[in-house]
Coordinates of C-alpha atoms in Angstrom, one line a residue:
M25 CA 233.8 250.2 254.3
A26 CA 237.3 252.1 255.8
E27 CA 239.9 250.3 256.1
R28 CA 241.6 249.6 259.7
T29 CA 244.8 250.9 260.8
D30 CA 247.0 248.6 262.9
S31 CA 245.5 247.5 266.2
N32 CA 247.8 249.0 268.2
Q33 CA 247.0 252.9 266.6
T34 CA 244.9 254.5 268.4
A35 CA 242.7 256.9 264.8
P36 CA 241.8 261.1 266.2
P37 CA 238.5 262.4 266.2
E38 CA 236.8 261.8 262.6
G39 CA 238.7 263.7 259.5
Q40 CA 241.4 264.8 262.0
P41 CA 244.8 263.0 260.9
A42 CA 246.5 260.6 263.7
R43 CA 248.7 262.5 266.0
G44 CA 252.5 260.7 266.1
R45 CA 255.4 262.3 264.8
P46 CA 256.7 266.0 263.8
R47 CA 255.0 265.7 260.2
D48 CA 257.0 265.8 257.2
A49 CA 255.5 268.3 254.6
E50 CA 256.9 266.4 252.1
R51 CA 256.1 263.2 252.5
D52 CA 252.9 264.8 252.4
R53 CA 252.7 266.5 249.3
A54 CA 253.8 262.7 247.8
L55 CA 250.9 261.0 249.8
L56 CA 248.3 263.2 248.7
A57 CA 249.3 262.9 245.3
A58 CA 249.0 260.3 245.1
T59 CA 246.2 260.0 246.0
L60 CA 244.3 261.9 242.9
Q61 CA 246.5 259.3 241.2
V62 CA 245.3 257.0 242.8
L63 CA 242.2 258.0 242.7
Q64 CA 241.4 258.9 238.8
E65 CA 243.5 255.3 237.9
S66 CA 240.9 253.5 239.5
G67 CA 238.4 255.5 241.4
Y68 CA 237.3 255.6 245.0
G69 CA 236.2 252.2 244.4
G70 CA 239.7 251.0 243.8
L71 CA 241.1 253.4 246.0
T72 CA 243.3 251.2 248.7
T73 CA 246.4 253.1 251.4
A74 CA 248.2 249.8 250.1
A75 CA 247.7 251.4 247.3
V76 CA 248.5 255.2 247.8
A77 CA 251.5 254.4 250.4
K78 CA 253.3 251.7 247.9
R79 CA 252.5 255.8 245.1
A80 CA 253.3 257.5 247.3
G81 CA 256.9 255.7 248.0
V82 CA 256.1 254.9 252.0
S83 CA 254.8 252.3 253.8
T84 CA 251.1 252.0 255.1
A85 CA 252.4 252.3 258.3
T86 CA 253.3 256.3 257.6
L87 CA 250.2 257.0 256.0
Y88 CA 248.7 255.8 258.8
R89 CA 249.9 258.2 261.1
R90 CA 248.7 260.8 259.2
W91 CA 245.1 259.1 258.1
R92 CA 243.2 256.7 259.9
S93 CA 241.8 255.5 257.2
K94 CA 240.9 255.3 253.4
E95 CA 238.0 258.0 254.2
D96 CA 240.0 260.4 256.0
L97 CA 242.8 260.1 252.8
V98 CA 240.4 260.8 250.9
V99 CA 238.7 264.0 252.4
G100 CA 242.6 264.8 252.9
T101 CA 243.1 264.9 249.8
A102 CA 240.1 266.9 248.6
V103 CA 241.1 270.2 251.4
S104 CA 243.9 269.9 250.2
W105 CA 242.8 270.1 246.0
A106 CA 240.0 272.6 247.5
S107 CA 241.5 276.5 245.4
D108 CA 241.3 278.7 248.8
L109 CA 239.9 281.2 247.5
G110 CA 239.9 283.5 250.3
P111 CA 238.8 287.5 250.4
Q112 CA 238.4 289.4 247.3
P113 CA 239.7 292.3 245.8
D114 CA 237.0 294.6 245.2
T115 CA 237.3 296.1 241.6
G116 CA 234.8 298.3 241.4
S117 CA 231.4 297.4 239.0
L118 CA 229.5 293.5 239.7
K119 CA 231.1 292.7 236.7
G120 CA 234.7 293.1 238.0
D121 CA 234.1 291.2 240.7
L122 CA 232.0 288.9 239.0
A123 CA 234.7 287.7 236.6
V124 CA 236.7 287.3 238.7
L125 CA 234.7 284.6 240.7
L126 CA 233.5 282.4 238.2
R127 CA 237.5 283.1 236.7
D128 CA 238.8 281.7 239.5
K129 CA 235.8 279.1 240.2
A130 CA 237.1 277.5 236.2
E131 CA 240.4 277.7 237.2
T132 CA 239.9 275.5 240.8
L133 CA 237.8 273.1 238.5
E134 CA 239.6 272.7 235.2
G135 CA 242.6 271.8 237.7
P136 CA 243.5 268.9 240.6
G137 CA 241.2 269.9 241.9
G138 CA 238.2 269.3 239.4
R139 CA 240.0 266.9 238.2
L140 CA 239.3 265.2 242.7
L141 CA 235.2 266.9 242.6
H142 CA 234.8 264.9 239.4
I143 CA 235.5 262.0 240.6
L144 CA 233.1 262.2 244.4
I145 CA 230.7 264.0 242.6
G146 CA 228.8 260.3 242.5
E147 CA 230.8 258.6 245.3
A148 CA 229.5 262.0 248.5
A149 CA 225.3 261.4 247.2
H150 CA 225.7 257.7 249.5
N151 CA 228.9 259.6 251.8
E152 CA 228.0 261.5 254.1
A153 CA 231.6 262.4 255.5
L154 CA 232.2 262.9 251.5
A155 CA 229.4 265.5 251.3
R156 CA 230.6 267.4 254.3
V157 CA 233.8 268.0 253.2
L158 CA 232.5 268.6 249.7
D159 CA 230.2 271.2 250.7
S160 CA 232.6 272.6 253.3
A161 CA 235.9 272.6 251.5
I162 CA 234.8 273.8 247.5
V163 CA 231.1 275.4 247.9
Q164 CA 231.1 276.8 251.3
P165 CA 233.8 278.5 250.2
V166 CA 232.3 280.7 247.0
R167 CA 229.1 281.5 248.8
D168 CA 231.1 283.3 250.8
R169 CA 232.6 285.3 248.8
A170 CA 229.0 285.9 246.8
A171 CA 227.8 286.6 249.5
D172 CA 230.5 289.5 249.3
V173 CA 229.4 290.1 245.7
V174 CA 226.2 290.6 245.9
R175 CA 226.7 292.6 249.8
R176 CA 228.9 295.3 247.7
A177 CA 227.9 295.1 244.3
V178 CA 223.6 297.0 246.7
A179 CA 225.6 299.0 248.6
R180 CA 227.0 300.8 245.7
G181 CA 223.4 300.9 244.3
D182 CA 224.5 298.2 241.1
I183 CA 221.0 296.1 241.8
P184 CA 218.7 295.7 244.4
P185 CA 218.5 294.3 247.6
L186 CA 218.8 289.8 247.2
E187 CA 216.5 288.3 250.2
D188 CA 219.2 285.1 249.8
A189 CA 222.9 286.8 248.6
H190 CA 224.1 283.1 248.7
V191 CA 221.3 282.6 246.5
L192 CA 224.2 284.0 243.8
A193 CA 226.8 280.4 244.6
D194 CA 224.5 278.9 243.8
L195 CA 223.5 279.7 240.3
V196 CA 227.8 280.2 240.1
V197 CA 228.9 276.6 241.5
G198 CA 225.9 275.3 239.1
S199 CA 225.8 276.1 236.1
M200 CA 230.3 276.1 236.7
V201 CA 229.8 272.1 237.2
S202 CA 228.0 272.1 234.5
R203 CA 229.8 273.3 231.8
L204 CA 232.2 272.1 232.4
F205 CA 232.0 268.4 233.6
L206 CA 228.6 267.8 231.5
T207 CA 227.9 269.2 229.1
P208 CA 231.6 270.9 227.3
D209 CA 231.7 272.1 224.2
V210 CA 234.2 270.0 222.4
T211 CA 235.0 273.5 220.5
Y212 CA 237.5 273.8 222.6
Q213 CA 238.5 270.8 224.1
G214 CA 242.4 270.2 224.0
A215 CA 242.4 273.3 221.3
T216 CA 245.9 275.4 221.9
D217 CA 244.5 279.0 220.0
G218 CA 240.7 279.9 222.0
P219 CA 239.2 280.0 225.0
T220 CA 240.1 277.4 227.3
S221 CA 236.6 275.4 228.8
G222 CA 236.8 277.4 231.1
E223 CA 237.3 281.3 229.3
A224 CA 234.3 280.0 226.9
A225 CA 232.0 279.2 230.0
I226 CA 232.8 282.7 231.7
S227 CA 232.1 284.2 228.4
E228 CA 228.3 283.1 228.0
L229 CA 227.7 282.5 231.3
L230 CA 229.1 286.4 233.6
P231 CA 226.0 288.0 230.5
F232 CA 223.0 286.3 232.4
L233 CA 224.5 286.0 236.1
L234 CA 224.6 290.4 235.6
R235 CA 220.6 290.1 234.2
A236 CA 220.2 287.3 236.5
L237 CA 221.0 289.9 239.5
G238 CA 219.0 292.7 238.2
H239 CA 222.2 294.3 236.4
G240 CA 220.7 295.6 233.9
P241 CA 221.6 294.8 229.5
A242 CA 225.5 293.6 230.7
E243 CA 227.8 295.0 228.1
E244 CA 229.9 291.9 226.7
P245 CA 232.5 291.1 228.1
G246 CA 236.2 291.7 227.3

């Protein structure tokens, strides 16, 4: 159950921060960072707004001026830490575009956004608000980027048209999450003189994705 705000506060629309005095960006960052730290230590069930406020060095009233509940705070943290993929530059080849997309996704999953995603995946299975934000902040941007990659490849004649250009995103997200979260190769864990898990995943997945899209035999990734 979401924690309540003080009774004299009016809750803003769902998913929006509370209104009040002008926002202090530094304080916002401290609260978001503290939320991630407490989530990593205690999980979603053990997170409280009081613990987050204490870790950030602010009062709970300060937190509630920004987020009306524990759930809103976690949603705001997920949105903040998710990488803003934005438009992808055209590299001129399907292989190049895919490599950039995979690299960006690997960096997201291996960074703070990925740690948060790992924590919240289980909770999102029975929390609709968290499921929505994980989809909109993490999955949908990849779907849009992947669709652009496919459309450019089709326009260049690299691959035949696909009925659903977003299917590439499902392959990218599903394979990267599986590779980095569920079956990480211990060979790469903590390595300082070899590829990271993300780099290893890209090397393994890029040729497969090229073949799956009908690009034919792929060159070994450089």
